[in-house]
XYZ file of C-alpha atoms in Angstrom:
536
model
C -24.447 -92.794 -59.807
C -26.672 -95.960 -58.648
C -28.090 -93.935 -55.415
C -30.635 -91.271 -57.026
C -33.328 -93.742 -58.343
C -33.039 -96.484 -55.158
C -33.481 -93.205 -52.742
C -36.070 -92.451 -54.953
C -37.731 -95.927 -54.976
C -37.367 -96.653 -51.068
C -38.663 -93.088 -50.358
C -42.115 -94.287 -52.076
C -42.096 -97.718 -50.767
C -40.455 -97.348 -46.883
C -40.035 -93.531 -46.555
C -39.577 -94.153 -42.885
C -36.040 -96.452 -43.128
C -32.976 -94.706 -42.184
C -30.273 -93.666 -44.618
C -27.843 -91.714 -42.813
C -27.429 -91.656 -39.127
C -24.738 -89.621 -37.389
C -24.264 -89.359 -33.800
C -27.049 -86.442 -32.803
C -28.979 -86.797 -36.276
C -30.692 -89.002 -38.539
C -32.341 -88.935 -41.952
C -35.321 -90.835 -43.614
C -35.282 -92.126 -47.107
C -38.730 -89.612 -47.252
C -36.859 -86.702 -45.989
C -33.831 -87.654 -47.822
C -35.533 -87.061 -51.123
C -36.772 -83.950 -50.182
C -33.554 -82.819 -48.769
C -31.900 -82.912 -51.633
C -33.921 -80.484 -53.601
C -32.722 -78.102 -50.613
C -29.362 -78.759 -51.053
C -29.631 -77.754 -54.477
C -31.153 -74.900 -53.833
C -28.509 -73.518 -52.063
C -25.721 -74.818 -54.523
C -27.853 -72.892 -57.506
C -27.643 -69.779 -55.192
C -24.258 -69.872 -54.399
C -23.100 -70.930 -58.439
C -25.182 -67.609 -59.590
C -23.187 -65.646 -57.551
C -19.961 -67.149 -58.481
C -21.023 -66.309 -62.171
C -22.159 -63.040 -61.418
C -18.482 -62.435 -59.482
C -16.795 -64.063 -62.987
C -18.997 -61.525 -65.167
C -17.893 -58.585 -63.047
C -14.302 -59.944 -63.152
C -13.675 -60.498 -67.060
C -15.574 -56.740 -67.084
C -12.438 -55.020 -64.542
C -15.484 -54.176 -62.342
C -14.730 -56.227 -59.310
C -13.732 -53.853 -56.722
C -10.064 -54.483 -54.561
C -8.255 -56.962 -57.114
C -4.652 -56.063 -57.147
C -4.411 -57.846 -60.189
C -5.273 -57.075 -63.697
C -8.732 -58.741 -64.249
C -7.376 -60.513 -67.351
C -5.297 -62.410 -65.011
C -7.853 -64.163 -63.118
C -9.639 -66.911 -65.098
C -12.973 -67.941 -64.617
C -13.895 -70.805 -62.768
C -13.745 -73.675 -64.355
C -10.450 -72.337 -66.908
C -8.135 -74.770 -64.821
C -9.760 -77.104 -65.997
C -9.536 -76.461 -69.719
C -6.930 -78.872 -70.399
C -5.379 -79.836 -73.755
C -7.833 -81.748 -75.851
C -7.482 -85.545 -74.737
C -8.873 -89.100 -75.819
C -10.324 -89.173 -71.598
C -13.067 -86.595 -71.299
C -12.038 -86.323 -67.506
C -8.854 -84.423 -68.720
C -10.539 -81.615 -70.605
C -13.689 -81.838 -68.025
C -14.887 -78.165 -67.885
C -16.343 -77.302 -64.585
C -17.943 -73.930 -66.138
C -20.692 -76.431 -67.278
C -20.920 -78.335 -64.630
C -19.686 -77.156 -61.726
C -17.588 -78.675 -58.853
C -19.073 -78.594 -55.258
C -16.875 -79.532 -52.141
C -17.185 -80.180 -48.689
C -14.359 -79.747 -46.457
C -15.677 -80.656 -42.654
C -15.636 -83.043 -39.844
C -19.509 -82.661 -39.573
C -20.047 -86.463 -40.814
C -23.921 -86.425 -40.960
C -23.814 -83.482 -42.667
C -21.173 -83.978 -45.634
C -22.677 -87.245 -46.013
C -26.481 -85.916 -46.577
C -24.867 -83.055 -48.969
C -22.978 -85.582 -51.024
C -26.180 -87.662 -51.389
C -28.190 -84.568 -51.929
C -26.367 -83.695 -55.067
C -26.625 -87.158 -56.806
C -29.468 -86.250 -58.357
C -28.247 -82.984 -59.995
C -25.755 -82.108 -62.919
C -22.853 -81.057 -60.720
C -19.783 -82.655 -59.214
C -19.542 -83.260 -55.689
C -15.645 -83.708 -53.684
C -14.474 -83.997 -50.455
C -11.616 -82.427 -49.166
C -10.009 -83.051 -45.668
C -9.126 -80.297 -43.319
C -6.645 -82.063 -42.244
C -4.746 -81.824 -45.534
C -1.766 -79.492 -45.256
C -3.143 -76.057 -46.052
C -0.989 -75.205 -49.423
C -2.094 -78.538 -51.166
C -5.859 -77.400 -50.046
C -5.192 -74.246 -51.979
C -3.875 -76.051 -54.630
C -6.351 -78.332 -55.100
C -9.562 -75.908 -55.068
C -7.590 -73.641 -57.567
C -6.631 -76.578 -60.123
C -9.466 -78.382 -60.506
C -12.134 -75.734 -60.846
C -14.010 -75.566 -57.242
C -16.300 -73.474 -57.525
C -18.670 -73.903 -54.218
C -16.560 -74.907 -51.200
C -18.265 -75.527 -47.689
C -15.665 -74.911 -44.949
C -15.446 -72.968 -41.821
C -11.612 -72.030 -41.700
C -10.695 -69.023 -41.756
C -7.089 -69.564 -42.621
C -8.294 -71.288 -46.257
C -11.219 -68.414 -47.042
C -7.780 -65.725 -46.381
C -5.383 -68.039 -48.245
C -7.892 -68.613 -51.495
C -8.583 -65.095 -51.676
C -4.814 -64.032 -51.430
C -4.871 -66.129 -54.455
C -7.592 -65.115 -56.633
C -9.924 -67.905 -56.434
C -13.075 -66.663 -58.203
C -15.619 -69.124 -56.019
C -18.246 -69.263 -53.119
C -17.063 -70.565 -49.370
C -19.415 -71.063 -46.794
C -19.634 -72.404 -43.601
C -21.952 -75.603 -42.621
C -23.830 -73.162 -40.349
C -24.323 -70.697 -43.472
C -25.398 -73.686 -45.975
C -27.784 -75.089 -43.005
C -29.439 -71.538 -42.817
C -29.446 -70.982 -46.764
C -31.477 -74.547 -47.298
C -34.332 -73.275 -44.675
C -34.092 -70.023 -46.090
C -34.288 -70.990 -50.187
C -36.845 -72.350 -51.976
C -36.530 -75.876 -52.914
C -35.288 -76.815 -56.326
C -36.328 -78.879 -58.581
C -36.935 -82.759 -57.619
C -33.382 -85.046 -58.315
C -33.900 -87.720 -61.288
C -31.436 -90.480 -62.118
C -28.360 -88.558 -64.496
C -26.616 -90.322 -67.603
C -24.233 -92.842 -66.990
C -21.402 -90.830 -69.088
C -21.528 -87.796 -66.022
C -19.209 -86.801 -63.916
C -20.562 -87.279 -60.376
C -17.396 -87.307 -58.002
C -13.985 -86.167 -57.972
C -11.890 -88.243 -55.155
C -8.319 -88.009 -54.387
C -5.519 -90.620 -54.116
C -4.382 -91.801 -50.221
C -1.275 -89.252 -50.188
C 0.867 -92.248 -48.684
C 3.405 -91.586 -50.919
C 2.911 -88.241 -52.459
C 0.342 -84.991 -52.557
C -3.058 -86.929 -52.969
C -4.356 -86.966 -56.938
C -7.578 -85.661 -57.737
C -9.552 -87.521 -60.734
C -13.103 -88.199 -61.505
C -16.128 -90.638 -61.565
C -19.107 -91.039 -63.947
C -22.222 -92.536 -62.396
C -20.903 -95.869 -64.960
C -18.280 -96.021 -63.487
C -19.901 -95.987 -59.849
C -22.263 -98.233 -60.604
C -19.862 -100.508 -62.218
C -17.902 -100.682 -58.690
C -21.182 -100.787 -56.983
C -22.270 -104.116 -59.238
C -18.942 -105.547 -57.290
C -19.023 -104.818 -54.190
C -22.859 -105.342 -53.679
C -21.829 -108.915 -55.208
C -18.857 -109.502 -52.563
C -19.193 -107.345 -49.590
C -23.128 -107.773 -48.532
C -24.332 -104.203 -48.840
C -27.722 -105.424 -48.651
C -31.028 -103.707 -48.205
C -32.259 -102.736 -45.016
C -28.654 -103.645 -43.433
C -27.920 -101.079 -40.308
C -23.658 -100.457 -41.736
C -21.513 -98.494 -39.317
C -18.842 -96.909 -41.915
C -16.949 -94.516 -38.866
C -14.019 -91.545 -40.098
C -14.164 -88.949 -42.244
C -16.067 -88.759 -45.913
C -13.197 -87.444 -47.138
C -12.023 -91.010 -46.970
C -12.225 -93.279 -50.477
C -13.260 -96.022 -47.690
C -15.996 -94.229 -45.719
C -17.108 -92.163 -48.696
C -18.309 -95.370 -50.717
C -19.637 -97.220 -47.934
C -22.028 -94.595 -48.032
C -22.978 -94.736 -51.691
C -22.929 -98.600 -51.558
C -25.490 -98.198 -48.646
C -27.833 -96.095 -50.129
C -27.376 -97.566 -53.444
C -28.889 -100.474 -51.464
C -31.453 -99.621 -49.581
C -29.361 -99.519 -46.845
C -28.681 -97.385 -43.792
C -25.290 -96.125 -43.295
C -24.134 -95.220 -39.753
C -21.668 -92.369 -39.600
C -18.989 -90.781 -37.437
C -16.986 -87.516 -36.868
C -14.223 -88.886 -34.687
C -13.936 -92.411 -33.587
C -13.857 -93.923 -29.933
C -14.109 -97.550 -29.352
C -16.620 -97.352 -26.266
C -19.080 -94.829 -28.156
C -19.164 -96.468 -31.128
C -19.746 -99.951 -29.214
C -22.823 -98.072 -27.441
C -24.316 -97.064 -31.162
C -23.604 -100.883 -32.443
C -25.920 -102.418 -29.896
C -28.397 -99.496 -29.699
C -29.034 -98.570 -33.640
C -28.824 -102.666 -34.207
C -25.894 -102.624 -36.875
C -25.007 -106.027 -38.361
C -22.654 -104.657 -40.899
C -19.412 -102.667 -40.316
C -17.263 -101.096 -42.545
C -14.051 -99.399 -41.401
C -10.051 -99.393 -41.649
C -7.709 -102.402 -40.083
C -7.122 -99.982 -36.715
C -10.802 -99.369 -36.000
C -11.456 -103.426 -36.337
C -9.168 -103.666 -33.798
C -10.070 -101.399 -31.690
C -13.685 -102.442 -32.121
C -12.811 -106.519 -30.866
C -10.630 -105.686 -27.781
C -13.793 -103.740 -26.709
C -15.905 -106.745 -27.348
C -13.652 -108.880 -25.581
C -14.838 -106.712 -22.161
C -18.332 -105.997 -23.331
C -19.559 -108.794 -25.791
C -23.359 -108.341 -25.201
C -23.077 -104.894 -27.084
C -21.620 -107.071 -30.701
C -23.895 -110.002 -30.637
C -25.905 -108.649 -33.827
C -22.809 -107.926 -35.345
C -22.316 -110.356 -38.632
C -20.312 -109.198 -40.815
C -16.631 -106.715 -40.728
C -15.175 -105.430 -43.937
C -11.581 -104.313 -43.547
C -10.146 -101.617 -46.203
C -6.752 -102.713 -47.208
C -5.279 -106.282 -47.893
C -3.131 -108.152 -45.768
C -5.165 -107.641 -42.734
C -2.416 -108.820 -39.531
C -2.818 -111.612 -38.476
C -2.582 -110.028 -34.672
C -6.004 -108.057 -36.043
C -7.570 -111.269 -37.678
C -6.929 -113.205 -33.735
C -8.494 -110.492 -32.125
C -12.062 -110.723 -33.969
C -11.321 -114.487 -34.032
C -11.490 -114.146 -30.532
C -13.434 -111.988 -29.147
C -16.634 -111.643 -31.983
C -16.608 -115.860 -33.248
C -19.328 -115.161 -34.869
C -19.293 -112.366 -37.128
C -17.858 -112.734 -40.568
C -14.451 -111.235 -41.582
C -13.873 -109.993 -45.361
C -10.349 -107.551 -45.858
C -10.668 -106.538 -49.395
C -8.465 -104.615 -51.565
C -9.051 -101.963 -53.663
C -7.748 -98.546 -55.277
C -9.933 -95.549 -55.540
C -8.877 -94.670 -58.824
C -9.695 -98.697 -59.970
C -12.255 -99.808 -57.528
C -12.968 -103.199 -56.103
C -9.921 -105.655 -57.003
C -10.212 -108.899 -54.579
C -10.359 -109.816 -51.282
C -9.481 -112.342 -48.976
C -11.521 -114.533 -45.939
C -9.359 -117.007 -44.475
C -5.868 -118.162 -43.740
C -3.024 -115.647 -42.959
C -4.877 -112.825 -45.549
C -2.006 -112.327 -47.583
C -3.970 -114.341 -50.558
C -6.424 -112.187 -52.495
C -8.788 -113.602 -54.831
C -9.734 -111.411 -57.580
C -13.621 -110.228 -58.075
C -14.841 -111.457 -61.258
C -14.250 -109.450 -64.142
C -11.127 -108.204 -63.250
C -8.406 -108.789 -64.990
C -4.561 -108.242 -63.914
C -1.373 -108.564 -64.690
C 2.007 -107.605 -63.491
C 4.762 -106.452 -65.375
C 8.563 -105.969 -64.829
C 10.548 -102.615 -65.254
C 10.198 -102.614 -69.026
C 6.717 -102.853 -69.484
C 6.800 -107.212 -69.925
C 4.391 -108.687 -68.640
C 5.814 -111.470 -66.002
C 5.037 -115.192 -65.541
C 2.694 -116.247 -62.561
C 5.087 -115.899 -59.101
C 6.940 -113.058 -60.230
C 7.331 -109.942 -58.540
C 6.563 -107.019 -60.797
C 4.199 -103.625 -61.143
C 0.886 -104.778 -60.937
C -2.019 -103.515 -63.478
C -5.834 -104.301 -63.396
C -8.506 -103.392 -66.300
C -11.827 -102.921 -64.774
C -14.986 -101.584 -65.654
C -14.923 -98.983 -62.599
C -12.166 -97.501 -63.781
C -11.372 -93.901 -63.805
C -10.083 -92.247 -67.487
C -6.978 -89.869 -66.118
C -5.865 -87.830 -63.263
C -6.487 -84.276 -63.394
C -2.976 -82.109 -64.852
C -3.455 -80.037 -61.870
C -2.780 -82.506 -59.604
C -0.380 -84.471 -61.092
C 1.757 -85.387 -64.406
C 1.292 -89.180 -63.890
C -0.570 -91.107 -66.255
C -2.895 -93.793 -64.901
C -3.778 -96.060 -67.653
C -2.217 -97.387 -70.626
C -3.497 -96.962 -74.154
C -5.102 -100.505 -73.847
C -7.201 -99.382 -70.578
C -5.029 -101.205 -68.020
C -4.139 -99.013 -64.742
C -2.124 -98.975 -62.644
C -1.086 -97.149 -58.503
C 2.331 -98.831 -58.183
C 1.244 -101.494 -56.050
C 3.779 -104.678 -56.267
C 2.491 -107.857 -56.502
C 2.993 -111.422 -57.394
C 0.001 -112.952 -59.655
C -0.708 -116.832 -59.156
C -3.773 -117.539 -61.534
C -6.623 -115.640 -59.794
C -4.733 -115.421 -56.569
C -2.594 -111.636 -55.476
C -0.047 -111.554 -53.171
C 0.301 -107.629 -52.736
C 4.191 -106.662 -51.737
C 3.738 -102.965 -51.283
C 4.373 -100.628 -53.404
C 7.663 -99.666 -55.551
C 10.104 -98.496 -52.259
C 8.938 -101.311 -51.022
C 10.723 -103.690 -53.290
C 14.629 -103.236 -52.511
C 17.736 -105.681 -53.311
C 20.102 -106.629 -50.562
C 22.887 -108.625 -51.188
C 21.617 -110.127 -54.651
C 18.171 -111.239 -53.147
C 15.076 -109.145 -54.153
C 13.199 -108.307 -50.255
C 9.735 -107.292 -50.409
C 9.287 -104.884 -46.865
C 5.754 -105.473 -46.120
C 6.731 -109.357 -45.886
C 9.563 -108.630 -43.553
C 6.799 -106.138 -41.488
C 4.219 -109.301 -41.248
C 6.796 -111.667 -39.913
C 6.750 -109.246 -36.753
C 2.769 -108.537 -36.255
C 3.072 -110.190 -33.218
C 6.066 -109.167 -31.976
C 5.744 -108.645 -28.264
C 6.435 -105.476 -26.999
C 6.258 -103.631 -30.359
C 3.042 -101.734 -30.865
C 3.753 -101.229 -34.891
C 6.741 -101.683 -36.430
C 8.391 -100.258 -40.608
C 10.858 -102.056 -42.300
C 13.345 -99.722 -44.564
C 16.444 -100.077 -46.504
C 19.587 -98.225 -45.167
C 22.495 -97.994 -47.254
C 25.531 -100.542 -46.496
C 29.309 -100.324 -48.014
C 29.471 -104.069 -48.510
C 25.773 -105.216 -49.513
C 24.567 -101.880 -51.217
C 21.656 -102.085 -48.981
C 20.424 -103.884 -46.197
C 17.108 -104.437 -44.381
C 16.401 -101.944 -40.627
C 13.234 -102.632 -38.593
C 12.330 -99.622 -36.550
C 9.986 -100.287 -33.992
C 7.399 -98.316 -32.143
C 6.814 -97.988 -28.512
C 9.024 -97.839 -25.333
C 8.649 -101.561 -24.291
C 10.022 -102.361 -27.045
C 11.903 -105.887 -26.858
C 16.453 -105.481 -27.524
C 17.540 -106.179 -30.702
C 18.785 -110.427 -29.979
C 15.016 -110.725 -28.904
C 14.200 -109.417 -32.358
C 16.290 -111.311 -34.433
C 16.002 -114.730 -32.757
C 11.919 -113.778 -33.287
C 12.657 -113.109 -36.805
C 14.805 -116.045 -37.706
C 12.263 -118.686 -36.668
C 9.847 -116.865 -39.222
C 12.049 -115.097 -42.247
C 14.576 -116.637 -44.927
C 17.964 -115.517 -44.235
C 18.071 -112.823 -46.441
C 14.745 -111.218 -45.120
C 16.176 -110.926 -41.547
C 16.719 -107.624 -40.281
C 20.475 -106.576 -39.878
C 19.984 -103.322 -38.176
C 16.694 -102.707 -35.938
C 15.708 -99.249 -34.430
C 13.197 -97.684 -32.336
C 11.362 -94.511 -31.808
C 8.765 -93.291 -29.713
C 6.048 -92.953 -32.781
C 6.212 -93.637 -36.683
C 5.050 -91.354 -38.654
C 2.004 -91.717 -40.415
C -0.420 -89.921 -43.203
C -3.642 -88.561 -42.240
C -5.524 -91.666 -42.556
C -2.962 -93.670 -40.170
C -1.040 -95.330 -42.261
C 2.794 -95.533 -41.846
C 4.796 -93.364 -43.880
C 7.805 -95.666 -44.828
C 10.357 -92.956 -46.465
C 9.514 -90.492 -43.509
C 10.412 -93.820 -41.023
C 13.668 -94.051 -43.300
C 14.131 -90.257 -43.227
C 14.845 -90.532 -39.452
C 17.119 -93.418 -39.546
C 18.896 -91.661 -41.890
C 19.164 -88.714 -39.490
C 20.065 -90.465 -36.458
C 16.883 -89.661 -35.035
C 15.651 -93.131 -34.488
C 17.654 -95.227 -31.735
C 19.818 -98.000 -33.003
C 19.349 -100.961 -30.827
């Protein structure tokens, strides 16, 4: 992990700089330093009394277990996977043990994340928002042993299952870390450590939990402070939940810098306008929604964005009704949508034009392949796979059976693509492909003929069955102003090939989205299907 020795080195040279700031609290570089040897404190308290629990279990002596006590493993003995060629498969959290955070407190997840850096554990974050079964799941299969969460309804659903580890609330940890004796100071770990386990987006399945080694970090950290400006000093706003791949590494790219990273609990367009101008952030890093959100509130209050200079946007193709609005309303801040994978890291991004171009960062290499495992000549549409340096090994077996790289290192999420030279033209992912009357249809192309669509606050393009064609292309929109289905067709012909033009268009009163926002495309299909959407 690149943060330990730069908090380390600006806490000697500018102990006063910010380098978190939440809404109602703020930490120094100085006291960051210190706090972290609190942190630990509390996380060595809480691991000897998981191991004393573990001891008292393998013994039969732990007191109201239904079970027999050789039935409940030890922490850590999910994770003892069959020996594999990725350490990250057989990683053994009995030596180094997995600590998680599971709140909407921002600040502090974000201090406790950065507090741990400097210690041999492994630090996750977990959103409460998750449904509460794959919670379960997840802190039982990959060997949680420390959680810090205030429901109630996970502390009575983990111990209904046997889970051998520590939960406490933030308020508990808070009083622990003024109650403890600090540890011992942080140092800078080897690069072949564990440091995080993330999980996947969940936009098409249960998110995947796998790991990162500090090389690995710092390997996606040599990118992005190359491309996206992370620089030190900078005043980033980085607003949602840690929990998020997005706002998570904003925060280690800003400390990793010398930076100061700006965070959020909830987001609101006016607030977070009022903490722009006062806290002086030049630098903001959030999802395509929040942009948006953030330039139709400088089109009525400019004044507050005039130190704004630069916007990073998470996810590619970046609509072109987003990319007008900062056009418009903040001329003179820069606008970079990059694109990325959690399990891969940094990939490309792209700056002008209609965004649907990404170049690719150098020193990563892709390739897309078709449905046997060829790899396909430039303007095909295929499978794409990147080998990077950031890389993660595996996913964790709990999580998931799905393998995410090849034998020759090359990964891949299922993201479809056409591959000019060093330019990416992402197509979605593998629903997103379907055939309709001989023609090959990529959906997210069909979606970004209608970004600005009047009427239509989002819209999902699906693929409904059809006795003549096999298939054919539906457009459900969102919203009750919606415009009547010759309006959408005559819009669609002036900016779609025949065969991309919708033959059957919906609406419905919301789409259904993940967590994060992001709209669930079988779910939209799902209620077509059911006649729950209405057929225009």
């Amino acid at each position: 992990m690149p943060i330990t020795g730069k908090i380390l080195e600006v806490a000697q040279a500018h102990p006063e700089r910010l380098a978190i700031v939440g809404a109602d609290s703020r930490i120094t570089y100085g006291e960051l330093a210190e706090d972290g040897r609190r942190v630990r404190a509390v996380v060595e308290h809480l691991q000897d009394a998981v191991r004393r629990g573990n001891a008292r279990l393998r013994s039969g002596a732990l007191p109201g277990n239904a079970e027999s006590p050789s039935a409940q493993p030890p922490v850590g003995a999910a994770m003892a996977a069959e020996p594999s060629e990725h350490p990250a498969a057989s990683f053994d959290s009995s030596a180094q043990p997995v600590v998680a955070v599971s709140s909407t407190d921002a600040f502090h997840t974000a201090r406790i994340i950065a507090g741990l850096a400097g210690f041999d554990c492994v630090a996750a974050t977990i959103d409460p928002r998750w449904p509460l079964e794959h919670q379960v799941r997840v802190v039982l299969g990959t060997g949680i042993s420390v959680l810090v969460s205030d429901s109630d309804a996970l502390r009575d659903a983990l111990a209904r299952a046997g889970w051998a580890g520590a939960q406490v609330s933030l308020e508990e940890f808070c009083r622990l870390e003024r109650e403890l004796p600090p540890a011992e100071a942080p140092s800078v770990r080897p690069g072949d450590e564990p440091f995080l386990m993330l999980f996947s987006s969940g936009t098409t399945s249960n998110p995947k939990a796998f790991l990162k080694t500090r090389a690995q970090y710092r390997a996606n950290f040599a990118v992005s402070s190359a491309h996206l400006e992370p620089l030190p000093g900078v005043a980033t706003l980085a607003p949602g939940p840690l929990s998020y791949s997005l706002t998570l590494y904003a925060l280690v790219e800003c400390l990793a810098s010398g930076g100061s990273c700006h965070v959020a609990d909830s987001f609101e367009a006016l607030a977070a306008s009022r903490r722009i101008f006062d806290e002086g952030v030049t630098r903001i890093v959030a999802v395509p929604a929040v942009i948006e959100s953030l330039a139709l509130v400088a089109r009525r209050s400019p004044a507050r964005f005039t130190g704004v200079q630069l916007l990073v946007a998470g996810g590619a193709n970046l609509s072109a009704r987003i990319r007008s609005a900062v056009a418009e309303s903040l001329p003179h801040a820069r606008l970079v949508s990059y694109y990325g994978a959690a399990e891969i890291g940094f990939i490309g991004d792209s700056r002008g034009g209609d965004g649907t171009a990404i170049t690719l960062y150098d020193g990563i290499a892709a390739q897309v392949r078709g449905p046997l495992g060829e790899v396909l000549a430039d303007g095909e549409i295929g499978e794409l796979w990147i080998r990077a340096d950031a890389c993660s090994d595996c996913y964790l077996p709990a999580t998931t059976d799905e393998q995410l790289r090849d034998g020759e290192g090359w990964a891949t999420v299922h993201d479809q693509a056409r591959l000019r030279g060093r330019q990416l033209e992402l197509l979605g992912r593998a629903g997103d492909i379907v055939v309709t009357g001989g023609h090959k249809v990529s959906l997210p192309e069909v979606e970004r003929a209608f970004e600005l669509l009047p009427g239509a606050d989002a819209v999902c393009a699906v693929s409904a069955p059809d006795a003549s064609l096999g298939s054919v292309i539906a457009l459900v929109l969102e919203g009750a102003d919606a415009p009547d289905k010759a309006a959408v067709l005559a819009f669609a012909r002036e900016r779609l090939a025949p065969q991309f033009v919708p033959r059957r268009v919906y609406r419905v009163g919301e789409l259904p989205r993940t967590v994060g926002g992001k709209v669930r495309r079988a779910a939209t299909a799902e209620l077509v299907a059911h006649g729950e959407a209405v057929r225009l």
